[in-house]
PDB file of C-alpha atoms in Angstrom:
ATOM      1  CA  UNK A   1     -19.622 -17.666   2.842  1.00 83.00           C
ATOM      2  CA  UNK A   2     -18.971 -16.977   6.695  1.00 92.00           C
ATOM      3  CA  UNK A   3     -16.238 -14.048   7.602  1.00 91.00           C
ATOM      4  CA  UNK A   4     -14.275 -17.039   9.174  1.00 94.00           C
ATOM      5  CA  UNK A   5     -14.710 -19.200   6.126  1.00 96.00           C
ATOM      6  CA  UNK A   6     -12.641 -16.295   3.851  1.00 97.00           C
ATOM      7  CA  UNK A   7      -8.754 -17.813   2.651  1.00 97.00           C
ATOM      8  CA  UNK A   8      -7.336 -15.061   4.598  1.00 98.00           C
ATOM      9  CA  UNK A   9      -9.514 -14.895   8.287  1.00 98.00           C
ATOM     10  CA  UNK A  10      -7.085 -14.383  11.376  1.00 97.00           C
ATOM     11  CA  UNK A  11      -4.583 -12.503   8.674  1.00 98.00           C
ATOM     12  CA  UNK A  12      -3.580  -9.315  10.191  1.00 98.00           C
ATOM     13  CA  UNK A  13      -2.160  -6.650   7.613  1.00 98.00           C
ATOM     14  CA  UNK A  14      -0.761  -3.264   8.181  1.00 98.00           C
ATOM     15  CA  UNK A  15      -1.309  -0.554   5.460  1.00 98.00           C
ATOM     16  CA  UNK A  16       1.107   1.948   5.337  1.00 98.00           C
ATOM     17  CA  UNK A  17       0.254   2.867   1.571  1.00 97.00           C
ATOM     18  CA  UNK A  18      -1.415   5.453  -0.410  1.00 94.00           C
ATOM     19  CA  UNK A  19      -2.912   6.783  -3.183  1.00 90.00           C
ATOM     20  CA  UNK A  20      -3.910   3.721  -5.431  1.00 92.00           C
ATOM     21  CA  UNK A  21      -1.567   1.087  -5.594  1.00 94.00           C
ATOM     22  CA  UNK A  22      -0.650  -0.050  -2.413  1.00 96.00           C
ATOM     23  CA  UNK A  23      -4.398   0.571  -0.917  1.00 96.00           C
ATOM     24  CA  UNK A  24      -6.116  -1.322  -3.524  1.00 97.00           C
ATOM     25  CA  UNK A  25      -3.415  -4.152  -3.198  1.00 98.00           C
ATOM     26  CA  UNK A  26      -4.588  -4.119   0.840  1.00 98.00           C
ATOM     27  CA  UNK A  27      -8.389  -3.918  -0.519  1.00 98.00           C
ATOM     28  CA  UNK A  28      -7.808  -7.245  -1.992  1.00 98.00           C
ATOM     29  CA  UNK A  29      -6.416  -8.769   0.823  1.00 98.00           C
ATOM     30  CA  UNK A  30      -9.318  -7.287   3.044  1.00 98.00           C
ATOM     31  CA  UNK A  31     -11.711  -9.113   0.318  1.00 97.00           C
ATOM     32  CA  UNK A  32      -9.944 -12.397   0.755  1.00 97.00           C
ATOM     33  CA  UNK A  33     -10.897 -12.406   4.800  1.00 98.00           C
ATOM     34  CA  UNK A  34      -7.461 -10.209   6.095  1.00 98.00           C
ATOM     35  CA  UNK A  35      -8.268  -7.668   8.756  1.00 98.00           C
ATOM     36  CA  UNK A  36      -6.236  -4.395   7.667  1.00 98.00           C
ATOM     37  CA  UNK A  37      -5.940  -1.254   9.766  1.00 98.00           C
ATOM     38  CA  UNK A  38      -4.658   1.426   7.722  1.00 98.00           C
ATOM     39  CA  UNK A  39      -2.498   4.071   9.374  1.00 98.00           C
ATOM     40  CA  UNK A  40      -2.480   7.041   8.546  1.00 97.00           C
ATOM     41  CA  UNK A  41      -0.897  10.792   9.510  1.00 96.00           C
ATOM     42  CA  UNK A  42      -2.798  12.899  11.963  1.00 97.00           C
ATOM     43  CA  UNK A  43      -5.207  16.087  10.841  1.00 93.00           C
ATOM     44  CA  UNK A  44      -5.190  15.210   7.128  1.00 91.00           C
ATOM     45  CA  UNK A  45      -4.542  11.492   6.993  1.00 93.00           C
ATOM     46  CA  UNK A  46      -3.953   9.757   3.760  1.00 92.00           C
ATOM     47  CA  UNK A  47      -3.528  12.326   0.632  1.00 87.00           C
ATOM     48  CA  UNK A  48      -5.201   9.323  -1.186  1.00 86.00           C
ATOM     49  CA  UNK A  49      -8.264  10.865   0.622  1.00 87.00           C
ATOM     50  CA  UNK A  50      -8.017  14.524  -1.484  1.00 84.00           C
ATOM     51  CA  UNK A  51      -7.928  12.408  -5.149  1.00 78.00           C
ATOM     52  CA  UNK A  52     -11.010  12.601  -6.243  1.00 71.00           C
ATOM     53  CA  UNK A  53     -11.936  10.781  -9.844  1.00 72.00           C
ATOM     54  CA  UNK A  54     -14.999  13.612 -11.647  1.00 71.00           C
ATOM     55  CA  UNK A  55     -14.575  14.986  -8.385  1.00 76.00           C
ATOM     56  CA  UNK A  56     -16.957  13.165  -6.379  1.00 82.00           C
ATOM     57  CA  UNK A  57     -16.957  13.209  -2.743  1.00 82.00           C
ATOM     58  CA  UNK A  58     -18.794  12.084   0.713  1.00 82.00           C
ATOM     59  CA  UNK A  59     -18.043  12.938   4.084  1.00 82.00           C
ATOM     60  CA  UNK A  60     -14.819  15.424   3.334  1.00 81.00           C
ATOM     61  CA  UNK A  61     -13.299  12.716   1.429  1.00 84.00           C
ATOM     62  CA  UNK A  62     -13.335  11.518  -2.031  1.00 86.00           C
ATOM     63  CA  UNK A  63     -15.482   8.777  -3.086  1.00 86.00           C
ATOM     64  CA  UNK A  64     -12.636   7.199  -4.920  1.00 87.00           C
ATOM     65  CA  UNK A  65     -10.742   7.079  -1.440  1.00 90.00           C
ATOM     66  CA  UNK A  66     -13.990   5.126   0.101  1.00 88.00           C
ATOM     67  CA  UNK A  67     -13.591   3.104  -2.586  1.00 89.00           C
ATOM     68  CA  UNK A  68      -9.932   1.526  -2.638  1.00 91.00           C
ATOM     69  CA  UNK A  69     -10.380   1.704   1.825  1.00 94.00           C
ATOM     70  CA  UNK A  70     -13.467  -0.217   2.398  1.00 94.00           C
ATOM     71  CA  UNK A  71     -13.332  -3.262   4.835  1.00 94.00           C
ATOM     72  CA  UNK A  72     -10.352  -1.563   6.648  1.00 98.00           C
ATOM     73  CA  UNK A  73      -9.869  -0.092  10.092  1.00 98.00           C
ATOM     74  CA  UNK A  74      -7.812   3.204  10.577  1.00 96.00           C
ATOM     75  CA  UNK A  75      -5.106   4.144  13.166  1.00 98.00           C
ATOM     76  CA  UNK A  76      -3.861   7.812  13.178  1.00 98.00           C
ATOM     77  CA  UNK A  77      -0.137   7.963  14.228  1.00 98.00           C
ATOM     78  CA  UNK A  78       2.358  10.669  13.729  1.00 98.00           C
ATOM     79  CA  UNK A  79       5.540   8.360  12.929  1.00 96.00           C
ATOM     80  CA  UNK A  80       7.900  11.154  13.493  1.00 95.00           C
ATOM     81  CA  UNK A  81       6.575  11.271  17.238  1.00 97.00           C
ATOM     82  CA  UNK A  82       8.370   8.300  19.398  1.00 97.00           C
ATOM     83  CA  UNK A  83       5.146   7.377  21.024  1.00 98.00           C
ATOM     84  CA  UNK A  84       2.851   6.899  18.580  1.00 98.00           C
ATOM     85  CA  UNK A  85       6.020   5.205  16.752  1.00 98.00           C
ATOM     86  CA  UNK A  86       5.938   2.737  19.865  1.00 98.00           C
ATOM     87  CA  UNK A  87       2.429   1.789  19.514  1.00 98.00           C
ATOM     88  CA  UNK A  88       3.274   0.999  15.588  1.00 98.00           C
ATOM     89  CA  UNK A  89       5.640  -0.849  16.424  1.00 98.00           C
ATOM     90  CA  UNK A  90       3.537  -3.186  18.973  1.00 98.00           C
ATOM     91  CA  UNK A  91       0.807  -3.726  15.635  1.00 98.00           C
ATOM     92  CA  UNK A  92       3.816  -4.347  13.967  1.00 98.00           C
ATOM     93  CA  UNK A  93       5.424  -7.035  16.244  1.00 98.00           C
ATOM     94  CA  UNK A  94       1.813  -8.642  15.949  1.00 98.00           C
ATOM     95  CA  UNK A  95       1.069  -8.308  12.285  1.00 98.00           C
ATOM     96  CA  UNK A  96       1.299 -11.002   9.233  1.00 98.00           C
ATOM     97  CA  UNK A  97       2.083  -8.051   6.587  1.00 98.00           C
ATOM     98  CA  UNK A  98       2.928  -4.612   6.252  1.00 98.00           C
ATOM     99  CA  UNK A  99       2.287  -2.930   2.969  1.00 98.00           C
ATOM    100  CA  UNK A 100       3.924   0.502   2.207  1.00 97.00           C
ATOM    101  CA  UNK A 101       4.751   2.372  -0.848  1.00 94.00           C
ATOM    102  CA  UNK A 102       6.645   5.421   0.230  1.00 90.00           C
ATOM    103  CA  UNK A 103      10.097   6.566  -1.609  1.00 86.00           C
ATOM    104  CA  UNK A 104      12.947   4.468  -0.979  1.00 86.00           C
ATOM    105  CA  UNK A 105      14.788   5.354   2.179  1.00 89.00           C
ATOM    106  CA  UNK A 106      11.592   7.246   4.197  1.00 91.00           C
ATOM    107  CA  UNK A 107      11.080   3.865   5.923  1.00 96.00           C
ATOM    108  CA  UNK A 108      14.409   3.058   6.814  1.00 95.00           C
ATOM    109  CA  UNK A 109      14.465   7.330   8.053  1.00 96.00           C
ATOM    110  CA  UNK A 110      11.601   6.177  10.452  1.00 96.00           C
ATOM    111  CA  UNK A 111      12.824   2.506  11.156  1.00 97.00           C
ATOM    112  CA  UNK A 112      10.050   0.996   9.800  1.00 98.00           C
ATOM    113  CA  UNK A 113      12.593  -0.656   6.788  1.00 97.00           C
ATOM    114  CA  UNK A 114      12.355  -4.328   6.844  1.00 97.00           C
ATOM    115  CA  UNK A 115      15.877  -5.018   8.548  1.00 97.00           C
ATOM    116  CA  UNK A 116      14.505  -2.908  10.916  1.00 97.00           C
ATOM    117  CA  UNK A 117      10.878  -4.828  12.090  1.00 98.00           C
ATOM    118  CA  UNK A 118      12.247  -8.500  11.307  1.00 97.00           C
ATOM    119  CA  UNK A 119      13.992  -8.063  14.425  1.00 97.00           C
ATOM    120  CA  UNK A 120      10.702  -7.036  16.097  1.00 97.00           C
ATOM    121  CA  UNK A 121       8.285  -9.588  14.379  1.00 98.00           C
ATOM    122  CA  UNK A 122      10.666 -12.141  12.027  1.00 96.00           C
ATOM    123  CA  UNK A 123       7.596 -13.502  10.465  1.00 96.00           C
ATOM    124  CA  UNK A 124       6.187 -10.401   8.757  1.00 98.00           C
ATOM    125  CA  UNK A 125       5.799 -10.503   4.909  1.00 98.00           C
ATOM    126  CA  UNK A 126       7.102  -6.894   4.378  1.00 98.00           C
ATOM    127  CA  UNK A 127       5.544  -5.964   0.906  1.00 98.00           C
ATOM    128  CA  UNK A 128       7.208  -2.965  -0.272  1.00 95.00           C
ATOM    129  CA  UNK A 129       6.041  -1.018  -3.748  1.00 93.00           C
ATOM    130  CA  UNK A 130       7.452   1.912  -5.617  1.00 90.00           C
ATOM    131  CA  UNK A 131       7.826   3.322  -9.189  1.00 88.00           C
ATOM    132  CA  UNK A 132      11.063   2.285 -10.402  1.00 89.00           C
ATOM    133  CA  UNK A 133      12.502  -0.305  -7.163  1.00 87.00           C
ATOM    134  CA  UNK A 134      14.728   0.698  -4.711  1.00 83.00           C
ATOM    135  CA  UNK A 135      18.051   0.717  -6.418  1.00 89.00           C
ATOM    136  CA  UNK A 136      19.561   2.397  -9.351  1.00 92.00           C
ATOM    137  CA  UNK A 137      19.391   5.347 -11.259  1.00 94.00           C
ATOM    138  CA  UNK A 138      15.733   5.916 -11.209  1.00 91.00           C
ATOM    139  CA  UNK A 139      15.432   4.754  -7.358  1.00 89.00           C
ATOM    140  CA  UNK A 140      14.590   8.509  -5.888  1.00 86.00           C
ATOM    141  CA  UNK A 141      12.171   9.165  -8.627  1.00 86.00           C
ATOM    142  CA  UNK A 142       8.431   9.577  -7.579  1.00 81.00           C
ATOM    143  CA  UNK A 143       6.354   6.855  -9.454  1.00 85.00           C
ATOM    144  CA  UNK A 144       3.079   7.484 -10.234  1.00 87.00           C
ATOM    145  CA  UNK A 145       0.659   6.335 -12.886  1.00 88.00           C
ATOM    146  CA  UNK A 146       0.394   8.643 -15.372  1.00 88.00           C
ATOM    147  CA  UNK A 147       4.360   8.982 -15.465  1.00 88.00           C
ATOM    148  CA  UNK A 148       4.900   4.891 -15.562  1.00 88.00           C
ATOM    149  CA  UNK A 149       2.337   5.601 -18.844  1.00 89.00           C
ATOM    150  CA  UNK A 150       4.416   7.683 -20.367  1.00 89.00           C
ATOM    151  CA  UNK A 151       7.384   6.412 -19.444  1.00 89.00           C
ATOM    152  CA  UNK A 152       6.277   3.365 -20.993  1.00 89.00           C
ATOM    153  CA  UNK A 153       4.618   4.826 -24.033  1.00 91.00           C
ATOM    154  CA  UNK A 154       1.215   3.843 -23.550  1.00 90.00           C
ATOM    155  CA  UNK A 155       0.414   7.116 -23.953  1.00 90.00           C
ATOM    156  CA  UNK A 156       2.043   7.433 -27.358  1.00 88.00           C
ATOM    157  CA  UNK A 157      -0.037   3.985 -27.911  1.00 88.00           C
ATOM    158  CA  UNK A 158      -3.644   5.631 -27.076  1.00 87.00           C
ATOM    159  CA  UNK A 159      -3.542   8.717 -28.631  1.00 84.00           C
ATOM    160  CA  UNK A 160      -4.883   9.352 -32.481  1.00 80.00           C
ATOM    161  CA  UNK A 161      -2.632  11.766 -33.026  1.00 88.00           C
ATOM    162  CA  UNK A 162      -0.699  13.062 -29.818  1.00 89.00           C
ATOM    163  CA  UNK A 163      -0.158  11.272 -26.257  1.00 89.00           C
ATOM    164  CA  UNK A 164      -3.367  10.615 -24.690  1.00 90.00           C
ATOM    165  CA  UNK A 165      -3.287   9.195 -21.290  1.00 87.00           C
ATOM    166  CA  UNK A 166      -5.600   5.448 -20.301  1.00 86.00           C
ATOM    167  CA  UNK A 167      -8.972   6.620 -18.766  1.00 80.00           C
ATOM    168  CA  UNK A 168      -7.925   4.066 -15.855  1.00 83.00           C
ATOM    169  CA  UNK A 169      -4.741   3.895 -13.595  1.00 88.00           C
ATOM    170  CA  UNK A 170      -3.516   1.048 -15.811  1.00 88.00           C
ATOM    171  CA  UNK A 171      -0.012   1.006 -13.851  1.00 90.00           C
ATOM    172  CA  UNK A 172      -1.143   1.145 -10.185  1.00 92.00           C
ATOM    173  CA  UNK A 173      -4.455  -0.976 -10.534  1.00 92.00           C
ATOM    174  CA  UNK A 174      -1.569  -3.712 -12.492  1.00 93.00           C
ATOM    175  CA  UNK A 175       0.737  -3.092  -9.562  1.00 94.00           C
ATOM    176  CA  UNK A 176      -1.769  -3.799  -6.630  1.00 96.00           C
ATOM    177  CA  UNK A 177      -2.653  -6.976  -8.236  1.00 97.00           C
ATOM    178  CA  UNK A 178       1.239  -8.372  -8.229  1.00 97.00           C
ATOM    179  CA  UNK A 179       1.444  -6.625  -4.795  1.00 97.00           C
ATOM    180  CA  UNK A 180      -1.589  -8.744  -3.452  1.00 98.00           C
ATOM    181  CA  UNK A 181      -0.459 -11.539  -5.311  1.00 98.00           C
ATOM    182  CA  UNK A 182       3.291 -10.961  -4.046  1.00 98.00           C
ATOM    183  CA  UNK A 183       1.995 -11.338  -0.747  1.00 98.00           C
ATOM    184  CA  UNK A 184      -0.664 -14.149  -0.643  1.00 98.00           C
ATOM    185  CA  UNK A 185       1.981 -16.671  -2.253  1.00 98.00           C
ATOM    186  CA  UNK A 186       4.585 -15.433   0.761  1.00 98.00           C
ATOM    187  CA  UNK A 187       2.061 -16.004   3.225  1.00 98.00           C
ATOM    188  CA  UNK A 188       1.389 -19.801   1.905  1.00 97.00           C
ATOM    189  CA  UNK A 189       5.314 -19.843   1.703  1.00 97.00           C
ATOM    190  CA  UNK A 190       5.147 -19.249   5.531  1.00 97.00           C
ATOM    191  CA  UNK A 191       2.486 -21.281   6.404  1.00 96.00           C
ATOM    192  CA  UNK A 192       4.309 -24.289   4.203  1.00 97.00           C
ATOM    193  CA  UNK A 193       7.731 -23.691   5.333  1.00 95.00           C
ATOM    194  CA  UNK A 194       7.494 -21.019   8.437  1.00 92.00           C
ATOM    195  CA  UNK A 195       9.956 -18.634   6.704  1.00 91.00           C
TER     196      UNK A 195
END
């Protein structure tokens, strides 16, 4: 199959994300033809790039962080610094989708939030991800897999005789699938209907 013949060639996707979830969830659109440019903070970019699985690394960064960023581009941009907010902002005004998985309330603190970029590009599919949503009790809470397992009680569920955590990242590998997913059915949405 040619680049141009993938479902999503000409799809332009922002990723804001890190660590596992939200980068893997980009991966998969980047399989399926998008082009994604990651961005990421100046001097030590991504922290996704310092978790190493058996502690394998290439290059100054972890293999695993290769891993979930292949097929993607990179743009280094300090958000807290109004120009390189400005030049987000233009990818942003010409993207399909932005993926981010920050806390609640750190993108509406840099006016990245959705209200905030419909105005600048009203046809972006804003996929947003984090532990426990954005409201309720639970809302400032860091999510992260091995607390979703326990939360849950998987670990209870693999362990002999005490907790014992899932050799994978059960919860973020799960969540990057309904976060590609989430976003590949909007974009048909759009396409469809143009909301």
């Amino acid at each position: 199959m040619q680049p141009e013949d993938l479902p999503l060639a000409g799809t332009v996707v922002l990723d804001f994300s890190q660590f596992l979830a939200g980068p893997v969830a980009a991966l998969r659109l980047a399989d399926m033809g998008a082009r994604v440019i990651k961005v990421e903070r100046p001097h030590t970019g991504e922290i996704g790039r310092t978790l190493a699985f058996a502690g394998r690394s290439a290059a100054g960064d972890t293999l695993s962080f290769h891993a979930m960023n292949r097929n993607k581009e990179a743009v280094v941009a300090d958000l807290k610094d109004p120009a390189d907010l400005a030049r987000v902002k233009d990818l942003v005004a010409r993207a399909d989708v932005l993926i981010e998985n920050f806390r609640p309330g750190v993108m509406e603190r840099i006016g990245l939030d959705y209200a905030s970029v419909r105005e600048l590009n009203p046809g972006l599919v804003y996929a947003s991800a984090s532990g426990y949503g954005d409201t309720g009790p639970w809302a400032s809470r860091p999510g992260q897999d091995l607390l979703a397992q326990a939360v849950s009680g998987v670990t209870w569920l693999a362990g002999a005789d005490r907790p014992m955590t899932v050799g994978l990242s059960l919860a973020d590998h799960l969540m990057s699938c309904h976060l590609a997913e989430g976003v590949t059915a909007l974009l048909v949405r759009r396409a469809r209907t143009g909301r």
